[in-house]
Tab-separated table of N, CA and C in Angstrom:
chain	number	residue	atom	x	y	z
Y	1	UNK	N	30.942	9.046	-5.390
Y	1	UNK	CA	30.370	9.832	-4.317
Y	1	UNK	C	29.120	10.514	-4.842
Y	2	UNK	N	27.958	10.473	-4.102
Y	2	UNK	CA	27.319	11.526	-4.100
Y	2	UNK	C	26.365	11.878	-2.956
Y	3	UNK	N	25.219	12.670	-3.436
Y	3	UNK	CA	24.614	13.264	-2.063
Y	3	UNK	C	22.773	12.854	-2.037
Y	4	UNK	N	22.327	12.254	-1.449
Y	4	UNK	CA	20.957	11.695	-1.348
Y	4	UNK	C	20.472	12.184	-0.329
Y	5	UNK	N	18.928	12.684	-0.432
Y	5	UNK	CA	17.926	12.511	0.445
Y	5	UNK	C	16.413	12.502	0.232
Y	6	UNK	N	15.723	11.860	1.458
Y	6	UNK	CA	14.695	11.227	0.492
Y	6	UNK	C	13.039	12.830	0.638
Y	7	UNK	N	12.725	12.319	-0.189
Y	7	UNK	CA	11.786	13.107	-0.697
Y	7	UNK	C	10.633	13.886	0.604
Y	8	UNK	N	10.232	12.379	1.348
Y	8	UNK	CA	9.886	12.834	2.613
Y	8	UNK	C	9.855	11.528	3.276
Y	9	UNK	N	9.704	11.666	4.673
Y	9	UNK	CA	9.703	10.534	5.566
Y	9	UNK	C	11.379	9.769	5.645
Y	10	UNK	N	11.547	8.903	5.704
Y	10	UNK	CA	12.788	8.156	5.921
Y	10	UNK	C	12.426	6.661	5.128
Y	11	UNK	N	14.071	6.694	4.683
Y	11	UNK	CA	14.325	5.295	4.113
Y	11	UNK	C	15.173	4.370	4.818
Y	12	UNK	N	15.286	3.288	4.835
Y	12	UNK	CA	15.866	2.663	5.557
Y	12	UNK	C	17.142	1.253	4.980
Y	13	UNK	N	17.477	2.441	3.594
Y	13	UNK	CA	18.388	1.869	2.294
Y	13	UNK	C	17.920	2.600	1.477
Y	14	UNK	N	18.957	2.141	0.083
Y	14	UNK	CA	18.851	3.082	-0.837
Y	14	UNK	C	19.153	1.698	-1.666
Y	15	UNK	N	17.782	1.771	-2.651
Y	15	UNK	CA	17.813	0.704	-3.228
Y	15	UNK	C	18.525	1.204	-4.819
Y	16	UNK	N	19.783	1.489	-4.722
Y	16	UNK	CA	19.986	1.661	-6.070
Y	16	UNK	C	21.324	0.508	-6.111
Y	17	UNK	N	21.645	-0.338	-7.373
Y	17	UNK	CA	22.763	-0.824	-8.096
Y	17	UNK	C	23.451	0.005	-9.290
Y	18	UNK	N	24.513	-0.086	-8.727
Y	18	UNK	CA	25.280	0.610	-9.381
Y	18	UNK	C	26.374	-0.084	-10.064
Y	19	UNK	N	26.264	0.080	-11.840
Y	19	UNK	CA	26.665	-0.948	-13.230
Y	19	UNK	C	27.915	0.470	-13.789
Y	20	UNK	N	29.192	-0.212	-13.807
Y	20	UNK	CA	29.837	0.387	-14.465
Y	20	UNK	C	30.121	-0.571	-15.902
Y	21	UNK	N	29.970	-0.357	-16.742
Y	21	UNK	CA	30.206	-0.826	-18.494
Y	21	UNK	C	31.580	-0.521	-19.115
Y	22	UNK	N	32.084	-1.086	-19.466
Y	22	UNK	CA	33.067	-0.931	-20.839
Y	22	UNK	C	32.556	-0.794	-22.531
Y	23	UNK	N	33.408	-0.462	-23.266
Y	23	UNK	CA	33.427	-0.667	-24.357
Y	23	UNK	C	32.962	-1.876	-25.139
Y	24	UNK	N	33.412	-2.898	-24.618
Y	24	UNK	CA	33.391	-4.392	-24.888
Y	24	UNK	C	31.979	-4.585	-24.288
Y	25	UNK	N	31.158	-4.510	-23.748
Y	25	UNK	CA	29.827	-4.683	-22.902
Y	25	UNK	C	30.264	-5.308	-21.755
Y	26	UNK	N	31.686	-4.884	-21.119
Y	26	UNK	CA	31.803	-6.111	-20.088
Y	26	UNK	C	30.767	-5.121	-18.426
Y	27	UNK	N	30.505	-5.868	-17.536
Y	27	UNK	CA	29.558	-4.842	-16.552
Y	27	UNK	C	30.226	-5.658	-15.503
Y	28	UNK	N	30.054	-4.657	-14.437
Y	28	UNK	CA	30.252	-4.697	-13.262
Y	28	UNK	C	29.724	-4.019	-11.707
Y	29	UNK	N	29.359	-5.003	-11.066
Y	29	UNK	CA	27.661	-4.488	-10.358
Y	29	UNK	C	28.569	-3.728	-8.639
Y	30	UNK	N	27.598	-2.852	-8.462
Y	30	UNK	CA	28.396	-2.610	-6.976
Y	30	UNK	C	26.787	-2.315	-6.150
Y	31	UNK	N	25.827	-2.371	-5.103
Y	31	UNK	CA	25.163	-2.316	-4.280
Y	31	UNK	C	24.983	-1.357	-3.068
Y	32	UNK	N	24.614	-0.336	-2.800
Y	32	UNK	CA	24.751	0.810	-2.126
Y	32	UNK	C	23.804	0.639	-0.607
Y	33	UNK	N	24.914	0.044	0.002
Y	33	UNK	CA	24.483	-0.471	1.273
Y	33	UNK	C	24.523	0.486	2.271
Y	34	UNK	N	23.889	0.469	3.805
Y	34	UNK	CA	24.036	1.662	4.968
Y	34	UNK	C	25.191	1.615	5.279
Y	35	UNK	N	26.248	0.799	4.863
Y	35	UNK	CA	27.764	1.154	5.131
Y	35	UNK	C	28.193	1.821	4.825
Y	36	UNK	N	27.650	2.349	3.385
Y	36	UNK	CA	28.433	3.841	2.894
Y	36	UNK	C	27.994	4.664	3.287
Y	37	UNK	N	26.622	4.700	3.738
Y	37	UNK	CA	25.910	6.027	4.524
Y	37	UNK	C	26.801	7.032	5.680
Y	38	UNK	N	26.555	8.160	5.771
Y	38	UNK	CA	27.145	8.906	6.644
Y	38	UNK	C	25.941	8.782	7.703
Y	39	UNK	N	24.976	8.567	7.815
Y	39	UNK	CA	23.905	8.525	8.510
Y	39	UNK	C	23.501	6.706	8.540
Y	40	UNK	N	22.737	6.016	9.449
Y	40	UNK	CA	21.786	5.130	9.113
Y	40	UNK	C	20.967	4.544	8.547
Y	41	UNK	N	19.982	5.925	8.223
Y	41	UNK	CA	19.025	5.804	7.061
Y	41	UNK	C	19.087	7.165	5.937
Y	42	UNK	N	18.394	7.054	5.358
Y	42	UNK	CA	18.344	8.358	4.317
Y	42	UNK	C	17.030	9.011	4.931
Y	43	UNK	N	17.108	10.461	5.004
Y	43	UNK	CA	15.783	11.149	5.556
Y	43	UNK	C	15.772	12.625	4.797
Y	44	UNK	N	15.496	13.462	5.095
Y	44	UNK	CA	15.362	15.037	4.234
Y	44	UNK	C	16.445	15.622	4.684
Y	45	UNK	N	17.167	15.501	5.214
Y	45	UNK	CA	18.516	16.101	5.520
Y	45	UNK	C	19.381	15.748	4.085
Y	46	UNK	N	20.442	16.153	3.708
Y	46	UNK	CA	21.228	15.957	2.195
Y	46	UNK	C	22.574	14.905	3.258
Y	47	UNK	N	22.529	14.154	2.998
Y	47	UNK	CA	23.711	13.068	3.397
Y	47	UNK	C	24.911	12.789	2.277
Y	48	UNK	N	26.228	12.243	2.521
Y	48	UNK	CA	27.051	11.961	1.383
Y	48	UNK	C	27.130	10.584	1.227
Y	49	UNK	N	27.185	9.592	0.524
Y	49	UNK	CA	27.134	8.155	0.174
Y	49	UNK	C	28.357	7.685	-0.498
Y	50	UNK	N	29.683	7.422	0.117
Y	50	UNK	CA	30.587	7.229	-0.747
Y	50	UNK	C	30.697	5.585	-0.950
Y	51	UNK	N	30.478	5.483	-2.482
Y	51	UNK	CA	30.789	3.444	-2.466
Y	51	UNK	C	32.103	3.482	-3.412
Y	52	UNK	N	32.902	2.371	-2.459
Y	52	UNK	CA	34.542	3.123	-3.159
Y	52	UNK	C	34.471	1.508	-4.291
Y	53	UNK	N	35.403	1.990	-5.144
Y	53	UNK	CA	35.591	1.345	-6.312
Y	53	UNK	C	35.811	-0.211	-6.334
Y	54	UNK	N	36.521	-0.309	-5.273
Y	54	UNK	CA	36.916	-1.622	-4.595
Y	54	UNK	C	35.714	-2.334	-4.432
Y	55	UNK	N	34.408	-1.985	-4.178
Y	55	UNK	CA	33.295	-2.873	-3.634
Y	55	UNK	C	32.932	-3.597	-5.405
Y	56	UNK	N	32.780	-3.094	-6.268
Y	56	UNK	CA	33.011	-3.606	-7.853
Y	56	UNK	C	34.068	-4.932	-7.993
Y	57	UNK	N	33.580	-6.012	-8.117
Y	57	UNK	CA	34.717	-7.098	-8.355
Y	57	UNK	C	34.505	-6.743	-9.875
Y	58	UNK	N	36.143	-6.437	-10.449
Y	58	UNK	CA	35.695	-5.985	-11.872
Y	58	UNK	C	37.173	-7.161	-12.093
Y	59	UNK	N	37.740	-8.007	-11.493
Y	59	UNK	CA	38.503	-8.846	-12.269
Y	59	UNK	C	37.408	-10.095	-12.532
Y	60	UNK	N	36.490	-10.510	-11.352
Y	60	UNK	CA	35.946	-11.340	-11.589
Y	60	UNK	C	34.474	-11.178	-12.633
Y	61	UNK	N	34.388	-10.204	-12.879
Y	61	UNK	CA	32.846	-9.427	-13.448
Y	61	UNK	C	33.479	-9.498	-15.104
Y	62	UNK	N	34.855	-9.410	-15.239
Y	62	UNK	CA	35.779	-9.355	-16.505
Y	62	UNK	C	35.648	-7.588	-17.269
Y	63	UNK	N	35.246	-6.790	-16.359
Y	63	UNK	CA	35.039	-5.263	-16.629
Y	63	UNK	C	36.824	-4.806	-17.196
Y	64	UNK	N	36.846	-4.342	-18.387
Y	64	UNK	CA	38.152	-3.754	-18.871
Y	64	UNK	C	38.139	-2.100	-17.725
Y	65	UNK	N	38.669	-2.268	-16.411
Y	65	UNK	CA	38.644	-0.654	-15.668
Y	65	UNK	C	39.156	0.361	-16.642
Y	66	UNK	N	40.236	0.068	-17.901
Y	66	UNK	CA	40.701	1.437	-18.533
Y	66	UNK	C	39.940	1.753	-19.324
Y	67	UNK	N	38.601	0.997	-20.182
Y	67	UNK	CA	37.575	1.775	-21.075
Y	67	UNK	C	36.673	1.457	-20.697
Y	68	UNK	N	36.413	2.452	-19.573
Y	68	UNK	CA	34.890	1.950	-18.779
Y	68	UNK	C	33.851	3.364	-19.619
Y	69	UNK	N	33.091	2.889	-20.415
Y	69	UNK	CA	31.929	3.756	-21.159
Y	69	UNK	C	30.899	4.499	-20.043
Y	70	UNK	N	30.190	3.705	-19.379
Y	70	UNK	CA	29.233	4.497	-18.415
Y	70	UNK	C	28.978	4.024	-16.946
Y	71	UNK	N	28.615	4.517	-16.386
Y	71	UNK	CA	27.999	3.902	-14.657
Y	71	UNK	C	26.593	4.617	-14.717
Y	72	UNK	N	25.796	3.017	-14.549
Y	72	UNK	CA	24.535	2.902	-14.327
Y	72	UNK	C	23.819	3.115	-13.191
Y	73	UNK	N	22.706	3.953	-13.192
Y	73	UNK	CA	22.436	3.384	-11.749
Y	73	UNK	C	20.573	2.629	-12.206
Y	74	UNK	N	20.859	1.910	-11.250
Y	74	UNK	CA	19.458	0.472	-11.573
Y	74	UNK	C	18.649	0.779	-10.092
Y	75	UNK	N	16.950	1.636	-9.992
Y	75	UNK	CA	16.414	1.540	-8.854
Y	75	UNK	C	15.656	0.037	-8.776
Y	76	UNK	N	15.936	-0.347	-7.445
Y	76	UNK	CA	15.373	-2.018	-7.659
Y	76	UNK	C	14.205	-1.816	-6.301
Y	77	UNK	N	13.606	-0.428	-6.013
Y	77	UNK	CA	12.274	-0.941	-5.242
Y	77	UNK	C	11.793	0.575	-5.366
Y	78	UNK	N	10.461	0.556	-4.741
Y	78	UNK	CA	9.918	2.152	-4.899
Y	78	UNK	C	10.606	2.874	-3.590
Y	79	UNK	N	10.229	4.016	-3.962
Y	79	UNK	CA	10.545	5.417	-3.308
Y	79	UNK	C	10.971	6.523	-4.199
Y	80	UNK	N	10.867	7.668	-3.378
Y	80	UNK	CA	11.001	8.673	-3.947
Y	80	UNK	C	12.597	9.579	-3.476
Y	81	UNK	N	13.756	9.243	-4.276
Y	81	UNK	CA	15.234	10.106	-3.641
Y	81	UNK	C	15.326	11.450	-4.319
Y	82	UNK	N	16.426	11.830	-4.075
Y	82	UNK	CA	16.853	12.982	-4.788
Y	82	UNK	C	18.184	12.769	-4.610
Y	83	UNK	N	19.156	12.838	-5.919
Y	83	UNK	CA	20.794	12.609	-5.941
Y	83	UNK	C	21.178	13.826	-6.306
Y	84	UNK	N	22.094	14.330	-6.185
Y	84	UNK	CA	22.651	15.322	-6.714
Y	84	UNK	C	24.143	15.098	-6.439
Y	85	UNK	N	25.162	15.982	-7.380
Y	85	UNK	CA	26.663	16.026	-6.963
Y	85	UNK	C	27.190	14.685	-7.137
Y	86	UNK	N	26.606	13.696	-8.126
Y	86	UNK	CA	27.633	12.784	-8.349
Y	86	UNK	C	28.796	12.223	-9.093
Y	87	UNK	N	29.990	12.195	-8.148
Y	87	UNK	CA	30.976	12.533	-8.824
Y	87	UNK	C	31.700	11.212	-8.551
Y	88	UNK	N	33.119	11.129	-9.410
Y	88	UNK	CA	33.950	10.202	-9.159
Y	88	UNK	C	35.325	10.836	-7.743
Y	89	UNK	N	35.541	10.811	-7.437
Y	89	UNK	CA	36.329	11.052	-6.630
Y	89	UNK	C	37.922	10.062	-5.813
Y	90	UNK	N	38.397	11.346	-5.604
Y	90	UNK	CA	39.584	9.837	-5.008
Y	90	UNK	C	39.746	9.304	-3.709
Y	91	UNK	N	39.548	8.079	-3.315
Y	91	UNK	CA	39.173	7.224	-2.323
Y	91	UNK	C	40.364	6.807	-1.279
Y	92	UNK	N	40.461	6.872	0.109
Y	92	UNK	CA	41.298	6.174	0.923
Y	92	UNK	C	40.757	5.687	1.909
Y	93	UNK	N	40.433	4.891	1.914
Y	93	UNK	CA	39.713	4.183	3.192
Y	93	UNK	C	40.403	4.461	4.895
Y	94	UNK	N	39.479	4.993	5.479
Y	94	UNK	CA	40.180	5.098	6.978
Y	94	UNK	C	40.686	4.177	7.612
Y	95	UNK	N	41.938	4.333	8.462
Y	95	UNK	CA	42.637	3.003	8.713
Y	95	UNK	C	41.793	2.556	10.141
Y	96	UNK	N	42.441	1.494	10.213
Y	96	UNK	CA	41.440	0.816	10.855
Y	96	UNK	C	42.151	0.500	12.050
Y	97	UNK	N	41.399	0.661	13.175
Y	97	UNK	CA	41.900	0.685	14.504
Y	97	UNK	C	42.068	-0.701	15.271
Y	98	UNK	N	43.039	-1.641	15.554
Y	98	UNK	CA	42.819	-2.502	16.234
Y	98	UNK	C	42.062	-2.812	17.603
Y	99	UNK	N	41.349	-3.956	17.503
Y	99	UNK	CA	40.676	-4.020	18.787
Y	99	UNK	C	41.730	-4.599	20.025
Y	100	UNK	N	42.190	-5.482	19.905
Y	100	UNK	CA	43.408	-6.315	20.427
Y	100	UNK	C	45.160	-5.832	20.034
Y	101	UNK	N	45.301	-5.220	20.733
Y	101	UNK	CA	46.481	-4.546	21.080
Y	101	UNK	C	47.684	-5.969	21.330
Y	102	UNK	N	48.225	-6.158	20.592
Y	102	UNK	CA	49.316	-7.473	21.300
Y	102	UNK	C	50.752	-6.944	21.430
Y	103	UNK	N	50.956	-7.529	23.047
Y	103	UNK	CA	52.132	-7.469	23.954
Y	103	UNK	C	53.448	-7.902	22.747
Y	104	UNK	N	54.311	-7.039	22.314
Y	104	UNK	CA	55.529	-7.345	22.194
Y	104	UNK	C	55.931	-8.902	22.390
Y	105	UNK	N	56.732	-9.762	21.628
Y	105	UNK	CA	57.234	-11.068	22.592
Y	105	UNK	C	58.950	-10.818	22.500
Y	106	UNK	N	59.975	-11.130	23.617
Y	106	UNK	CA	60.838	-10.900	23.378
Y	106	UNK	C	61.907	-11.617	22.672
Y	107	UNK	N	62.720	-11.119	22.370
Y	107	UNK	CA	63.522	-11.877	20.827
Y	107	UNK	C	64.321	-12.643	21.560
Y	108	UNK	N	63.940	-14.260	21.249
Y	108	UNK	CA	64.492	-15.381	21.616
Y	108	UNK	C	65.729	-15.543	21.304
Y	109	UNK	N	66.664	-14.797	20.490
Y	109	UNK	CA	68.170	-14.612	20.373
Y	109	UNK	C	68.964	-13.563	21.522
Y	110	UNK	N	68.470	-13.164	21.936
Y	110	UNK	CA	68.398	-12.033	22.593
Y	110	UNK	C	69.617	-12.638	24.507
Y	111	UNK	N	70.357	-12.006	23.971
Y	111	UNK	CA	71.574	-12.953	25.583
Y	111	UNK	C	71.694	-11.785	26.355
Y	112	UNK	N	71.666	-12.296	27.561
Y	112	UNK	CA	71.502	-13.628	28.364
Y	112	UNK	C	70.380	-14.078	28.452
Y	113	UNK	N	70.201	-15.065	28.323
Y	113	UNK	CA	68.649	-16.167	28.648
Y	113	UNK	C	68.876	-16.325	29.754
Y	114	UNK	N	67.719	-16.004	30.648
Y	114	UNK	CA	68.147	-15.745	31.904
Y	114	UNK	C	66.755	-16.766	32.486
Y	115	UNK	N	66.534	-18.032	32.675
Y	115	UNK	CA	65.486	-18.895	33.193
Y	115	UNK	C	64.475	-18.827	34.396
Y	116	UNK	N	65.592	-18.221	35.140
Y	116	UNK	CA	64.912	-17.914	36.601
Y	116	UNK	C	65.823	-16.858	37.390
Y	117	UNK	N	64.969	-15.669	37.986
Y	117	UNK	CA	65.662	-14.847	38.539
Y	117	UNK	C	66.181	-14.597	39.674
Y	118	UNK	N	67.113	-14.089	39.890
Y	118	UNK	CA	67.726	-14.103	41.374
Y	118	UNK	C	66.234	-14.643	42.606
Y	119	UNK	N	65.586	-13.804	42.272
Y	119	UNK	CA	64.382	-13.993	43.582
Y	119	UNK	C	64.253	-15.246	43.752
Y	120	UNK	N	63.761	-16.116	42.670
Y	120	UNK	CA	63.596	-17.473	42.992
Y	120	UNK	C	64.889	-18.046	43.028
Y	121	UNK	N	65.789	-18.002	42.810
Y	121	UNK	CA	66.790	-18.678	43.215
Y	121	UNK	C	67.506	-18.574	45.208
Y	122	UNK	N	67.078	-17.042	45.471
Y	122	UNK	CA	67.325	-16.797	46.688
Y	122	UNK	C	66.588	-16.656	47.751
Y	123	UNK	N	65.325	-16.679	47.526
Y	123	UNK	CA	63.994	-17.212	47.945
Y	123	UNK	C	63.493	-18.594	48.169
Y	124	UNK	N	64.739	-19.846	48.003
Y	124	UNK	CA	64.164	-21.312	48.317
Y	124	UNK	C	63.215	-21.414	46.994
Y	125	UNK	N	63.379	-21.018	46.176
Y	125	UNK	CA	63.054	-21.753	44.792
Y	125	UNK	C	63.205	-22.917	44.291
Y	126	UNK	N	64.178	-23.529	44.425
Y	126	UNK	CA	64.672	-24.528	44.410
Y	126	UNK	C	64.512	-25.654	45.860
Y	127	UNK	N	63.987	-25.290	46.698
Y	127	UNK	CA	63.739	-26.238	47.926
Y	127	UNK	C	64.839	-26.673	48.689
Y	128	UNK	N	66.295	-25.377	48.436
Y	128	UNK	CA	67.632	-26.101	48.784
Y	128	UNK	C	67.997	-25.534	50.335
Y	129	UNK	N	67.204	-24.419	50.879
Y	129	UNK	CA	67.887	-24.065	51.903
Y	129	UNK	C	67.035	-23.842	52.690
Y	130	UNK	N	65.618	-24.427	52.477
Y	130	UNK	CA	64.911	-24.886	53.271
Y	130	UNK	C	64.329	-26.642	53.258
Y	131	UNK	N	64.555	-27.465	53.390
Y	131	UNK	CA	63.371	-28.589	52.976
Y	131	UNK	C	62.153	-28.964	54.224
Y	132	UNK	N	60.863	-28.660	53.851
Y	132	UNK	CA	59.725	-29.588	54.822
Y	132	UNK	C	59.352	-30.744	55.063
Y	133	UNK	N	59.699	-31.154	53.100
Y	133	UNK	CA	58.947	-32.591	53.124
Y	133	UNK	C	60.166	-33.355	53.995
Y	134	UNK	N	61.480	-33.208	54.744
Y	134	UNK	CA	62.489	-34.169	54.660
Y	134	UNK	C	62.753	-33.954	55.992
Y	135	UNK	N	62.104	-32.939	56.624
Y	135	UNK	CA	62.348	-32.366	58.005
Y	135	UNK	C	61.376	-32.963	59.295
């Protein structure tokens, strides 16, 4: 976590990579995209930027997570930020709301199996206590 804003005018990203290291030199890259933004862009207001640990592929990067030596940060274009307050912190991602709500289905063990209900049965459902085509 920490807290960015830009010097003047507005940014429209925050071009920093962020390298956590081990002992061993193993590294592992993470990218500080407007998804972590609390805002859209970065502007003179102080915003919070949380990039949670998870965005680091550190099995595939081969990063040892229990002797991690330092976290880098790499600026990869111009501008002028200001960071302050950066800390490690502990992360839970907000749960996530379904868009598609799905209907219950009912449990096919479930007795009596009941095929067709009185209505259609007593309603000429069956074509028995009325017929047209035969009339």
């Amino acid at each position: 976590e920490m807290h960015v804003r830009a010097v003047e005018g507005k940014m429209f990203g925050l071009p920093i990579v962020l390298t956590l290291e081990d002992y061993s030199g193993g590294q592992s890259y993470s990218y500080t995209g407007n998804k972590y933004f609390e805002r859209s862009l970065i502007d003179e207001q102080w915003q919070r930027v949380v990039v949670p640990l998870a965005t680091f592929n550190i099995e595939k990067d081969g990063l040892d997570a229990t002797n991690v030596k330092q976290l880098m940060m790499e600026l990869q274009q111009s501008g002028r930020v200001y960071l302050d307050d950066i800390r490690l912190i502990f992360y839970e991602p907000e749960p996530q709301k379904p868009w598609l709500v799905e209907e219950p289905l009912p449990d096919p063990l479930a007795l009596p199996i009941q095929l067709f209900g009185d209505a259609f049965l007593n309603n000429n459902g069956w074509g028995l206590i009325a017929d047209e085509c035969q009339d």
